[in-house]
mmCIF file of C-alpha atoms in Angstrom:
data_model
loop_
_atom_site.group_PDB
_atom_site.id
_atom_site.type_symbol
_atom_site.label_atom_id
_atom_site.label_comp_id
_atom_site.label_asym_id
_atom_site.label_seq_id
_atom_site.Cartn_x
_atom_site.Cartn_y
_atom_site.Cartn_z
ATOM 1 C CA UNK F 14 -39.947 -29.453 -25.833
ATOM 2 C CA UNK F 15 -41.771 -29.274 -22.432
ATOM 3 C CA UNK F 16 -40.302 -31.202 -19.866
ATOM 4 C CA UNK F 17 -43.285 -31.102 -17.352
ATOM 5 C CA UNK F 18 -44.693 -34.371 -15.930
ATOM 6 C CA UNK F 19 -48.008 -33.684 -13.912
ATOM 7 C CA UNK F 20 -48.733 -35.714 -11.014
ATOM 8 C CA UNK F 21 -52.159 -36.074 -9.832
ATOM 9 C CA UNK F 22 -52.819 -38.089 -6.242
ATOM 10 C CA UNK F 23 -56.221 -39.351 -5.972
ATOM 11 C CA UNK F 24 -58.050 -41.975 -4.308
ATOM 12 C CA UNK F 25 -58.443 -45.225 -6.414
ATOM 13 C CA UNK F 26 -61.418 -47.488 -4.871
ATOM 14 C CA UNK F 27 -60.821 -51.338 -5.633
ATOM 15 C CA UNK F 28 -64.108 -53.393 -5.962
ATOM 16 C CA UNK F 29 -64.836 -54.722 -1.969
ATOM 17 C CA UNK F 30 -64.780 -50.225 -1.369
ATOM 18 C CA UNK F 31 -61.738 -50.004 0.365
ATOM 19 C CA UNK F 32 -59.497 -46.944 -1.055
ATOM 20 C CA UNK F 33 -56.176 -47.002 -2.274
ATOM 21 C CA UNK F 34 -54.127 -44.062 -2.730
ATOM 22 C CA UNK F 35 -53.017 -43.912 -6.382
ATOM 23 C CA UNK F 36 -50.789 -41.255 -8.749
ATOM 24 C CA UNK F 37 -51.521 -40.454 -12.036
ATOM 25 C CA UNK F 38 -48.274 -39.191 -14.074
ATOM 26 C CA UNK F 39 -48.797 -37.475 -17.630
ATOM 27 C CA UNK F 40 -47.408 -34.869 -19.733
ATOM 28 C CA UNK F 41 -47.956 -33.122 -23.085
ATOM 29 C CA UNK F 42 -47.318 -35.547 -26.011
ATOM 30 C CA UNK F 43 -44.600 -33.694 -28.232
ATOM 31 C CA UNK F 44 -41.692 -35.232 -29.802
ATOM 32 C CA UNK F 45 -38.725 -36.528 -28.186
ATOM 33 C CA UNK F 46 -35.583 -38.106 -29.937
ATOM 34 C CA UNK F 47 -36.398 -41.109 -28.231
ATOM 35 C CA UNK F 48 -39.757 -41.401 -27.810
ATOM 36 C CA UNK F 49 -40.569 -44.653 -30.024
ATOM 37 C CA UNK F 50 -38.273 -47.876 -31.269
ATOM 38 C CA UNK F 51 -35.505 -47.514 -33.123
ATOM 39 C CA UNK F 52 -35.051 -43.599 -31.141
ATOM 40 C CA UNK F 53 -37.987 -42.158 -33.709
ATOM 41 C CA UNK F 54 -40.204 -39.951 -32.155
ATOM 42 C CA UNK F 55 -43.906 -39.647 -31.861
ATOM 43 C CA UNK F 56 -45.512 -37.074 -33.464
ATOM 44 C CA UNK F 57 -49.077 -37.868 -31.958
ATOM 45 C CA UNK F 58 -51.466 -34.858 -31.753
ATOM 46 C CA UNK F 59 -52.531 -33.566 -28.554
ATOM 47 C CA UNK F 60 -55.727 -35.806 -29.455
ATOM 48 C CA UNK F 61 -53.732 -38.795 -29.803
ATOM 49 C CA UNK F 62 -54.590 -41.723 -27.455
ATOM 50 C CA UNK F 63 -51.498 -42.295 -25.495
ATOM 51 C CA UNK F 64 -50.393 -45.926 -24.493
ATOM 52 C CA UNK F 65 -51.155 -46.263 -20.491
ATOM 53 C CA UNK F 66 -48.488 -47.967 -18.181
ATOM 54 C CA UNK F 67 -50.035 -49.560 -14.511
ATOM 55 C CA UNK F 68 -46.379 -50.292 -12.382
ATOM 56 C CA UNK F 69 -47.951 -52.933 -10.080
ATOM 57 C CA UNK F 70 -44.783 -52.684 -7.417
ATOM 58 C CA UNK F 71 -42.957 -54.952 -4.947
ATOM 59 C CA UNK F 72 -44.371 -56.052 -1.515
ATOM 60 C CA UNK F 73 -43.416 -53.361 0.954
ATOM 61 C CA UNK F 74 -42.132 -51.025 -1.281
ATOM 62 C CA UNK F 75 -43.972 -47.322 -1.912
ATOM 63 C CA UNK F 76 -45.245 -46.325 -4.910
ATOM 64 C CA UNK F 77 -43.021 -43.359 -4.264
ATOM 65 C CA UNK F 78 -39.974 -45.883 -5.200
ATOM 66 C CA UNK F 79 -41.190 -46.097 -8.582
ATOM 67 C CA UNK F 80 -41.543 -42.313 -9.194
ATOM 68 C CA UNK F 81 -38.709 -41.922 -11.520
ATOM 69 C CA UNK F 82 -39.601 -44.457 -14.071
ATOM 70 C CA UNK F 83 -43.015 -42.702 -14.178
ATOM 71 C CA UNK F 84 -41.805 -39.339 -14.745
ATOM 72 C CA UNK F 85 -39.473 -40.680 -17.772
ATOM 73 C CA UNK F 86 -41.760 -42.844 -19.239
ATOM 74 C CA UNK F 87 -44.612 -39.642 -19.237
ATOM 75 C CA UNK F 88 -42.080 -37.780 -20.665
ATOM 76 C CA UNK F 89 -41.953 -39.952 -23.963
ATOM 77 C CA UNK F 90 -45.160 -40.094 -24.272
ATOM 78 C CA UNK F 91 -47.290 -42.838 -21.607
ATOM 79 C CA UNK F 92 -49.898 -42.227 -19.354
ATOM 80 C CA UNK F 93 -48.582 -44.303 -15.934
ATOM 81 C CA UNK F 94 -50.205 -45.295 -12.777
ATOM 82 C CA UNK F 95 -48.592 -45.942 -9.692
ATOM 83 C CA UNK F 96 -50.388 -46.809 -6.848
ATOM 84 C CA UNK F 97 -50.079 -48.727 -3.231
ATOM 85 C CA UNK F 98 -51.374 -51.624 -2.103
ATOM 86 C CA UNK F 99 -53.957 -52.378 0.929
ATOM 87 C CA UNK F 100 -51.980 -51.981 4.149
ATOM 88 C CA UNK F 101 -48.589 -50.209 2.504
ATOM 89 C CA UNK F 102 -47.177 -46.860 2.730
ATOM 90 C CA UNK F 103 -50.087 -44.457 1.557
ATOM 91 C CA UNK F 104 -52.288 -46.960 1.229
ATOM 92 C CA UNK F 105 -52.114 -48.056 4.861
ATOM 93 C CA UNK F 106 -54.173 -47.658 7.812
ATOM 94 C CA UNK F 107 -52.766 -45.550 11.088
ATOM 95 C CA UNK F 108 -51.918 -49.381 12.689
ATOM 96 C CA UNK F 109 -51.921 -52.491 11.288
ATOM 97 C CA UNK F 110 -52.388 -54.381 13.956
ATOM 98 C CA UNK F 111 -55.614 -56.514 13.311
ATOM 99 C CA UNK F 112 -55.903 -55.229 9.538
ATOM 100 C CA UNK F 113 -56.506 -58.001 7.658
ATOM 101 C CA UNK F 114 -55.293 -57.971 3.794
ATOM 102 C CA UNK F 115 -53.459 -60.392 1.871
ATOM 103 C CA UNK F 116 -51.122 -61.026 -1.090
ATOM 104 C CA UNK F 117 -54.341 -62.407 -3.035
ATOM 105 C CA UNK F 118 -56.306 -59.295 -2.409
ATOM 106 C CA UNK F 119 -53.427 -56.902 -3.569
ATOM 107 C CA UNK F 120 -54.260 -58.882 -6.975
ATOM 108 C CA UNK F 121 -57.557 -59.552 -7.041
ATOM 109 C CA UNK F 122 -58.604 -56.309 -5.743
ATOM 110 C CA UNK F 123 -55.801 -53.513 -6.357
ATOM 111 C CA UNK F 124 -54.062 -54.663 -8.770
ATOM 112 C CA UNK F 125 -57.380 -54.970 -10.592
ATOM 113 C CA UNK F 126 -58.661 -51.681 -9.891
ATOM 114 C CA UNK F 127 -55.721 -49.778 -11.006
ATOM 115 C CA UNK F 128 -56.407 -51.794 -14.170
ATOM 116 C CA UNK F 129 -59.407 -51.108 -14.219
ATOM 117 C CA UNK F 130 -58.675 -46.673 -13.552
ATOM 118 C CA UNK F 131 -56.240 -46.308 -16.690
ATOM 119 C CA UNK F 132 -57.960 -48.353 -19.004
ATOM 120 C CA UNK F 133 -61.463 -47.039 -18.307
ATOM 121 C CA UNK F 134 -62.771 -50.283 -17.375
ATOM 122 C CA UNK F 135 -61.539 -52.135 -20.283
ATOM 123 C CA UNK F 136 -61.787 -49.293 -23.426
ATOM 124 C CA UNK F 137 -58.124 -48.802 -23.660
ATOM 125 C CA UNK F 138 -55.679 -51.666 -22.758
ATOM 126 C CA UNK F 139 -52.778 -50.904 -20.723
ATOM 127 C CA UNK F 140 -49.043 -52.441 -19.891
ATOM 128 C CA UNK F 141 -48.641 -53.746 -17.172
ATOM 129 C CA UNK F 142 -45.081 -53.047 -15.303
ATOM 130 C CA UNK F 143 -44.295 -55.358 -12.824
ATOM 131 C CA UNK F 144 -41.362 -55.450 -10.117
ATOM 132 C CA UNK F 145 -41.734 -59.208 -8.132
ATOM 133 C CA UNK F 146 -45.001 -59.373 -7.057
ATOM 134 C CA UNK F 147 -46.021 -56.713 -9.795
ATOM 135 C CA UNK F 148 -45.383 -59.750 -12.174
ATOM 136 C CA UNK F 149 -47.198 -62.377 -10.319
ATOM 137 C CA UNK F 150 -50.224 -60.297 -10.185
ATOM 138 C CA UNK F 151 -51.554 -60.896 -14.125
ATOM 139 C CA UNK F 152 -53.554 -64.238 -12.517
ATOM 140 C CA UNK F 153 -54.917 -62.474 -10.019
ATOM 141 C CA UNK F 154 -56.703 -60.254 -12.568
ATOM 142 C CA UNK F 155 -60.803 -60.704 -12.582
ATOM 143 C CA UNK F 156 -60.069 -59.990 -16.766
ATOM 144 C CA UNK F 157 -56.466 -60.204 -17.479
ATOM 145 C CA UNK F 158 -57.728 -59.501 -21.311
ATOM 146 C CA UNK F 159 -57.434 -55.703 -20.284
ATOM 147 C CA UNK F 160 -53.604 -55.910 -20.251
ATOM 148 C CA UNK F 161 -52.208 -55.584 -23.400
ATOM 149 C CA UNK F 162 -48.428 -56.682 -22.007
ATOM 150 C CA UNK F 163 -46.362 -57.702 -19.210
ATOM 151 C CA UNK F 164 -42.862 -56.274 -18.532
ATOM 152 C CA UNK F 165 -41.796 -57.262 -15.179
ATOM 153 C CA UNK F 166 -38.143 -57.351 -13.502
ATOM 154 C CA UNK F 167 -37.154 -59.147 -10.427
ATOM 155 C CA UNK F 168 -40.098 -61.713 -10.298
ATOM 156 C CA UNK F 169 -39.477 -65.139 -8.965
ATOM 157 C CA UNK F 170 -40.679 -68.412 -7.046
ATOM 158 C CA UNK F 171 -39.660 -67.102 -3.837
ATOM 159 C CA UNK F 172 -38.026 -70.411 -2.804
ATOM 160 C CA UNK F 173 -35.010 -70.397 -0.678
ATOM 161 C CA UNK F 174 -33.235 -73.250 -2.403
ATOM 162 C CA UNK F 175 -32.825 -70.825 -5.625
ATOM 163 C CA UNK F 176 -31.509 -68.392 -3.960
ATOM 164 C CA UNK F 177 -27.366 -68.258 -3.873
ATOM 165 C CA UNK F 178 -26.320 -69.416 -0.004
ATOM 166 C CA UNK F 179 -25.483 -66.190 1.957
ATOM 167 C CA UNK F 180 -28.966 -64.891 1.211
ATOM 168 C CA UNK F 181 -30.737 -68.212 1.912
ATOM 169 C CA UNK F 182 -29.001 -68.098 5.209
ATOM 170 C CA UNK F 183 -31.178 -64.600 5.925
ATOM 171 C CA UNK F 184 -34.359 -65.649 4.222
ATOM 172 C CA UNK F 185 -34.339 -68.568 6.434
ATOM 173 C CA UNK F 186 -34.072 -66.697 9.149
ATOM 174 C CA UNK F 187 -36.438 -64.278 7.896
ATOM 175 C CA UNK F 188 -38.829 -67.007 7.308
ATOM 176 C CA UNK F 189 -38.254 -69.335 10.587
ATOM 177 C CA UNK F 190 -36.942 -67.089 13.557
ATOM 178 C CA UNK F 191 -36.952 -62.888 13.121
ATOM 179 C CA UNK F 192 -40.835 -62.706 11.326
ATOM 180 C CA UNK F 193 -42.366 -65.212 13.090
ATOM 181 C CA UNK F 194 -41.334 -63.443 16.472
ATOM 182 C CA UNK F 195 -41.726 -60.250 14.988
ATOM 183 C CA UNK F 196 -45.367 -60.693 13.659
ATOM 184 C CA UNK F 197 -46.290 -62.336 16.945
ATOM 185 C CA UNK F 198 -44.694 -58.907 19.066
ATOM 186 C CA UNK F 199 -46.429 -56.484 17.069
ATOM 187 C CA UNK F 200 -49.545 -57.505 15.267
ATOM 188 C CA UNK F 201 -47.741 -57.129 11.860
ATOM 189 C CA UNK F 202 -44.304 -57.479 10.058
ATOM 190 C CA UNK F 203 -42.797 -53.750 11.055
ATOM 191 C CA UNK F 204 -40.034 -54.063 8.317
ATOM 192 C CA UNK F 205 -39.563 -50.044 8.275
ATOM 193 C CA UNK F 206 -37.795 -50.478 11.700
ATOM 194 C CA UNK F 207 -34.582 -51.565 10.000
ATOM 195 C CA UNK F 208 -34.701 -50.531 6.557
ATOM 196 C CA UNK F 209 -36.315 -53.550 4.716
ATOM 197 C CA UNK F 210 -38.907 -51.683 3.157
ATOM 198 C CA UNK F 211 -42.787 -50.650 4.271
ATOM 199 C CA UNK F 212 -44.211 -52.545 7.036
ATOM 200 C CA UNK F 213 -46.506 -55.082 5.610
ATOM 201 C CA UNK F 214 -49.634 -56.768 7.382
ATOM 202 C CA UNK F 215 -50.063 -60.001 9.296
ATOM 203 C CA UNK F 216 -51.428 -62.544 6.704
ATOM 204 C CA UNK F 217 -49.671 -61.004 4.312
ATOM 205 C CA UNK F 218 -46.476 -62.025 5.889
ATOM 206 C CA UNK F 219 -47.672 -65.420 6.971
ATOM 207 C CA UNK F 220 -48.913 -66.394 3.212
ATOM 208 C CA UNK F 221 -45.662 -64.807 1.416
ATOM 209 C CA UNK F 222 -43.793 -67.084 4.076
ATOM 210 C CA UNK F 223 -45.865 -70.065 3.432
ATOM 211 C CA UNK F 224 -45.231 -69.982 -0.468
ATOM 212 C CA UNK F 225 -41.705 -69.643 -0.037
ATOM 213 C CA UNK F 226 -41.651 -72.962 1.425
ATOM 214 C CA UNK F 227 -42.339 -74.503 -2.451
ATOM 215 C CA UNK F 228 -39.966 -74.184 -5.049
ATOM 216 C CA UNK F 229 -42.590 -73.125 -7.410
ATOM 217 C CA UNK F 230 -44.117 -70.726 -4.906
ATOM 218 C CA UNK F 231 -48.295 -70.432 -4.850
ATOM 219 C CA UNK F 232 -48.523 -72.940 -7.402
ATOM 220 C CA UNK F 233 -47.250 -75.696 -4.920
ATOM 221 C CA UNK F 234 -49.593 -74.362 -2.129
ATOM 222 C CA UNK F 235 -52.939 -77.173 -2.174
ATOM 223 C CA UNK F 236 -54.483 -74.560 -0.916
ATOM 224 C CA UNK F 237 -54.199 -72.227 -3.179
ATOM 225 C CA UNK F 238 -55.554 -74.573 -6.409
ATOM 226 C CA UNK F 239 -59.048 -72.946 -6.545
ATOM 227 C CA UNK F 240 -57.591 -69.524 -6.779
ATOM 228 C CA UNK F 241 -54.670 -69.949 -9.288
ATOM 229 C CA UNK F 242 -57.199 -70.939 -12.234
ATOM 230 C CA UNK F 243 -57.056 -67.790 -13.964
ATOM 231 C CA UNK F 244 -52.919 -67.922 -14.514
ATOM 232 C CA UNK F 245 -53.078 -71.136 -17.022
ATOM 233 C CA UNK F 246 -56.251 -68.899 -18.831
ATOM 234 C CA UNK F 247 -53.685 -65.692 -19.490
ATOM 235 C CA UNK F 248 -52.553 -65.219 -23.078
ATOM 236 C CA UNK F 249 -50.728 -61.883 -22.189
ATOM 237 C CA UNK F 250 -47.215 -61.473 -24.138
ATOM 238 C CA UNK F 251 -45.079 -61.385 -21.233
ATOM 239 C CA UNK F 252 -41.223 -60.370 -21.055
ATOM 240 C CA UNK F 253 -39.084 -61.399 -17.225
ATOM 241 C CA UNK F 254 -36.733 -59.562 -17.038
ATOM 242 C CA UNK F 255 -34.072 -60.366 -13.930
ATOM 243 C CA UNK F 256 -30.577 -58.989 -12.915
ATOM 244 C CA UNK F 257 -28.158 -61.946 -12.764
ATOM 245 C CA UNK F 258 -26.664 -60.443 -9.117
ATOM 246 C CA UNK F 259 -30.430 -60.530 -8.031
ATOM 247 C CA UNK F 260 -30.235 -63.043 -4.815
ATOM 248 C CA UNK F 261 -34.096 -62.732 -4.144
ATOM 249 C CA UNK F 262 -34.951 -63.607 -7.787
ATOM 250 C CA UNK F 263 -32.408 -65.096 -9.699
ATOM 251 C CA UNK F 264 -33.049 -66.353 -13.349
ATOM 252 C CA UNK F 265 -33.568 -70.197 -12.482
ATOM 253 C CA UNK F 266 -36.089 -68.682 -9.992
ATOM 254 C CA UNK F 267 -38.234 -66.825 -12.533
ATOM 255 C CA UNK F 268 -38.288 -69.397 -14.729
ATOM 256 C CA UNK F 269 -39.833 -71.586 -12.162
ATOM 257 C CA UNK F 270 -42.337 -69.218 -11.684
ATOM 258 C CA UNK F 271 -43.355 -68.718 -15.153
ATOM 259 C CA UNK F 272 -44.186 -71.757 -16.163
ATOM 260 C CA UNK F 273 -47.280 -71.317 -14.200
ATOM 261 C CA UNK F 274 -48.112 -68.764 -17.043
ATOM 262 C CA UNK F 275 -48.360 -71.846 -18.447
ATOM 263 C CA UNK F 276 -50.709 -70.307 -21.599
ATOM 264 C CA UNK F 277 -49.109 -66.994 -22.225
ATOM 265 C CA UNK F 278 -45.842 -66.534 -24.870
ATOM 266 C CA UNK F 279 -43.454 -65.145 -22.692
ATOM 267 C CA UNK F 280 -39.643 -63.946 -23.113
ATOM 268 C CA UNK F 281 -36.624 -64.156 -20.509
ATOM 269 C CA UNK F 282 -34.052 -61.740 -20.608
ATOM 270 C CA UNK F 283 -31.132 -61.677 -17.991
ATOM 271 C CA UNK F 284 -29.939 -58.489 -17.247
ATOM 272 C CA UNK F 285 -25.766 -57.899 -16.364
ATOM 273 C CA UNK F 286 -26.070 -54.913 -14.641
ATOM 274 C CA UNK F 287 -22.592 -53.905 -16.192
ATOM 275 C CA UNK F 288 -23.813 -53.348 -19.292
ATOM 276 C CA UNK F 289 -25.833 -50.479 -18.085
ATOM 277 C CA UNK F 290 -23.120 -48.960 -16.214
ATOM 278 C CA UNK F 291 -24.086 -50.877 -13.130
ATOM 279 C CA UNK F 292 -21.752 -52.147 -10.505
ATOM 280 C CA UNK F 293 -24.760 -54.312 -9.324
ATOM 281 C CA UNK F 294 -28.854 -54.596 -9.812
ATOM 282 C CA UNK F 295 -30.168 -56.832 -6.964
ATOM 283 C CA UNK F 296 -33.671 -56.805 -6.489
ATOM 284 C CA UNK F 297 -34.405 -53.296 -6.686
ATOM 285 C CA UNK F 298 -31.733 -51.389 -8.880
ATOM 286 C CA UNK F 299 -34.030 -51.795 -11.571
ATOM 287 C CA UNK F 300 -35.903 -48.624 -10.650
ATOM 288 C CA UNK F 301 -33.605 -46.719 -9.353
ATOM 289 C CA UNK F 302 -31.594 -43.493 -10.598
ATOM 290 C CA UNK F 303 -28.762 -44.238 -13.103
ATOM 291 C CA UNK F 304 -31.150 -46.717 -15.215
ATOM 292 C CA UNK F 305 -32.735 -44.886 -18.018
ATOM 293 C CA UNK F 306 -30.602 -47.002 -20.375
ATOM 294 C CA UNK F 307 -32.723 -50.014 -19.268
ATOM 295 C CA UNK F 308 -36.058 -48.274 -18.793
ATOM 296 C CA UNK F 309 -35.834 -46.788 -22.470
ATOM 297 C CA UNK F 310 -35.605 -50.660 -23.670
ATOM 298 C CA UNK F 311 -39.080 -51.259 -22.018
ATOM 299 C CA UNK F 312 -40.303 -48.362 -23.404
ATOM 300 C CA UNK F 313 -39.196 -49.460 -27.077
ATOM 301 C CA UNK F 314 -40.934 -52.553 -26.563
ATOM 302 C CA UNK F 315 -44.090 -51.632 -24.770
ATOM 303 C CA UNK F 316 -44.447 -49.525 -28.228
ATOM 304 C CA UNK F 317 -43.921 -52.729 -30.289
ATOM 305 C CA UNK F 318 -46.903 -54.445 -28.491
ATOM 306 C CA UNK F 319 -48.821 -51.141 -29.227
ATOM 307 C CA UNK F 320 -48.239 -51.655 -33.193
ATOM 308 C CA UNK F 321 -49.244 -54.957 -33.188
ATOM 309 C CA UNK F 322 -53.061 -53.770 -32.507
#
């Protein structure tokens, strides 16, 4: 069996013409002892359409974080897409000070047209792979029809109060006294300056912070009514997936969320990292080395959606 994933970078141009720098993983579609559910393999031709995977990724973290899930997930037989939104990592400006992009146009607009890319504007559906924001996104969509599924980990309401107390005593402060002063110092939130992740823009900050304020995140916001009418329209089959050690998103946190998805069947599962040979998840182990227990699971049932049609 041939092991090779190919990686292709290429520019990925969302629908208001700004470009987003985008990765396109594939790799020849033989069998592998694992390749389908119940470990059978697929024994597509080279001809065979292969299901498509978009990971739509955290806020300030690089598509690069999400590299290894791609390269195992071409490897049994997907076509994935990872990309980065407006204003983060490769898909950022040389300063953000002044660039103006928001949570709502990572949706809208990139999420969208990374939709848009693998499915070829609508001819093949694709999965959608969320990680926290990745899962929020579905609403956002222009035509959520063009996502066959939703598997997302680690996606929650954001609000301090579900969050256990050490780590509400730092989002607070986040939220209230280091961003704020932050933001105000340097145009932006530059997060990369002690390891929280990819600096992130201005109003993207400021709207992420005003969210968190409600225990049911955007859907609290007044302001925000207008633009949330496409999540009670989505009929997607969604499965949430969250660690049980994950302080930013803990279960009672994604199920607040999710009832916003207030039309669409979907499925929690809570994850004890332990049982994948995990001394802890958090908010990002889901993706990282070590997990291909886990990632073979979403894999099994991203196939199941794909015999249903």
């Amino acid at each position: 069996m041939r092991d090779t994933v190919d990686r292709t970078r290429f520019g990925l141009i969302a629908a208001d013409g700004y470009r987003l720098v985008a990765t396109h993983f594939s790799a020849p579609i033989t069998p592998h002892p694992d390749t389908a559910v119940g470990g059978a393999p697929d024994h597509g031709g080279t001809d065979t359409i292969r299901p498509r995977i978009v990971v739509a990724g955290a806020a300030a973290v690089p598509q690069g974080f999400y590299r290894r899930f791609a390269e195992f997930a071409a490897r049994r037989g997907f076509d994935v897409l990872t990309f980065d939104y407006r204003g983060v990592a490769l898909s950022a400006p040389r300063s953000l000070r002044g660039f103006d992009a928001d949570f709502v146009d990572w949706g809208r607009l990139d999420v969208a047209a990374a939709v848009d890319e693998l499915s070829e504007s609508g001819r093949h559906p694709v999965h959608l792979v969320g990680h926290s924001f990745g899962g929020q996104s579905l609403g956002f969509l222009p035509d959520p029809t063009a996502v066959r599924s939703l598997y997302t980990f680690g996606t929650g309401a954001g609000w301090h109060g579900w969050m256990p107390f050490p780590e509400r005593l730092r989002v607070l402060a986040l939220w209230h006294l280091i961003g704020p002063a932050w933001t105000a110092m340097a145009g932006f939130l530059p997060w990369s300056r002690i390891g929280m992740g990819e600096d992130l823009p201005r109003e993207a900050f400021r709207q992420w912070r005003r969210w968190c304020r409600h225990p049911h995140y955007f859907f609290d916001d007044p302001a925000m009514a207008d633009t949330l009418t496409g999540f009670s329209t989505v009929r997607t089959p969604i499965v949430a997936a969250t660690a049980i050690d994950d302080a930013w998103a803990p279960p009672r946190s994604r199920d607040a969320f999710m009832t916003g998805y207030s039309s669409a069947p979907w499925q929690a599962v809570d994850l004890d990292p332990r049982m994948y040979g995990h001394e802890a998840f958090g908010h990002l182990g889901y993706f990282r080395a070590g997990s291909e227990r886990l990632w073979l699971e979403v894999l099994d049932r991203l196939r199941l959606e794909e015999s249903r049609h």
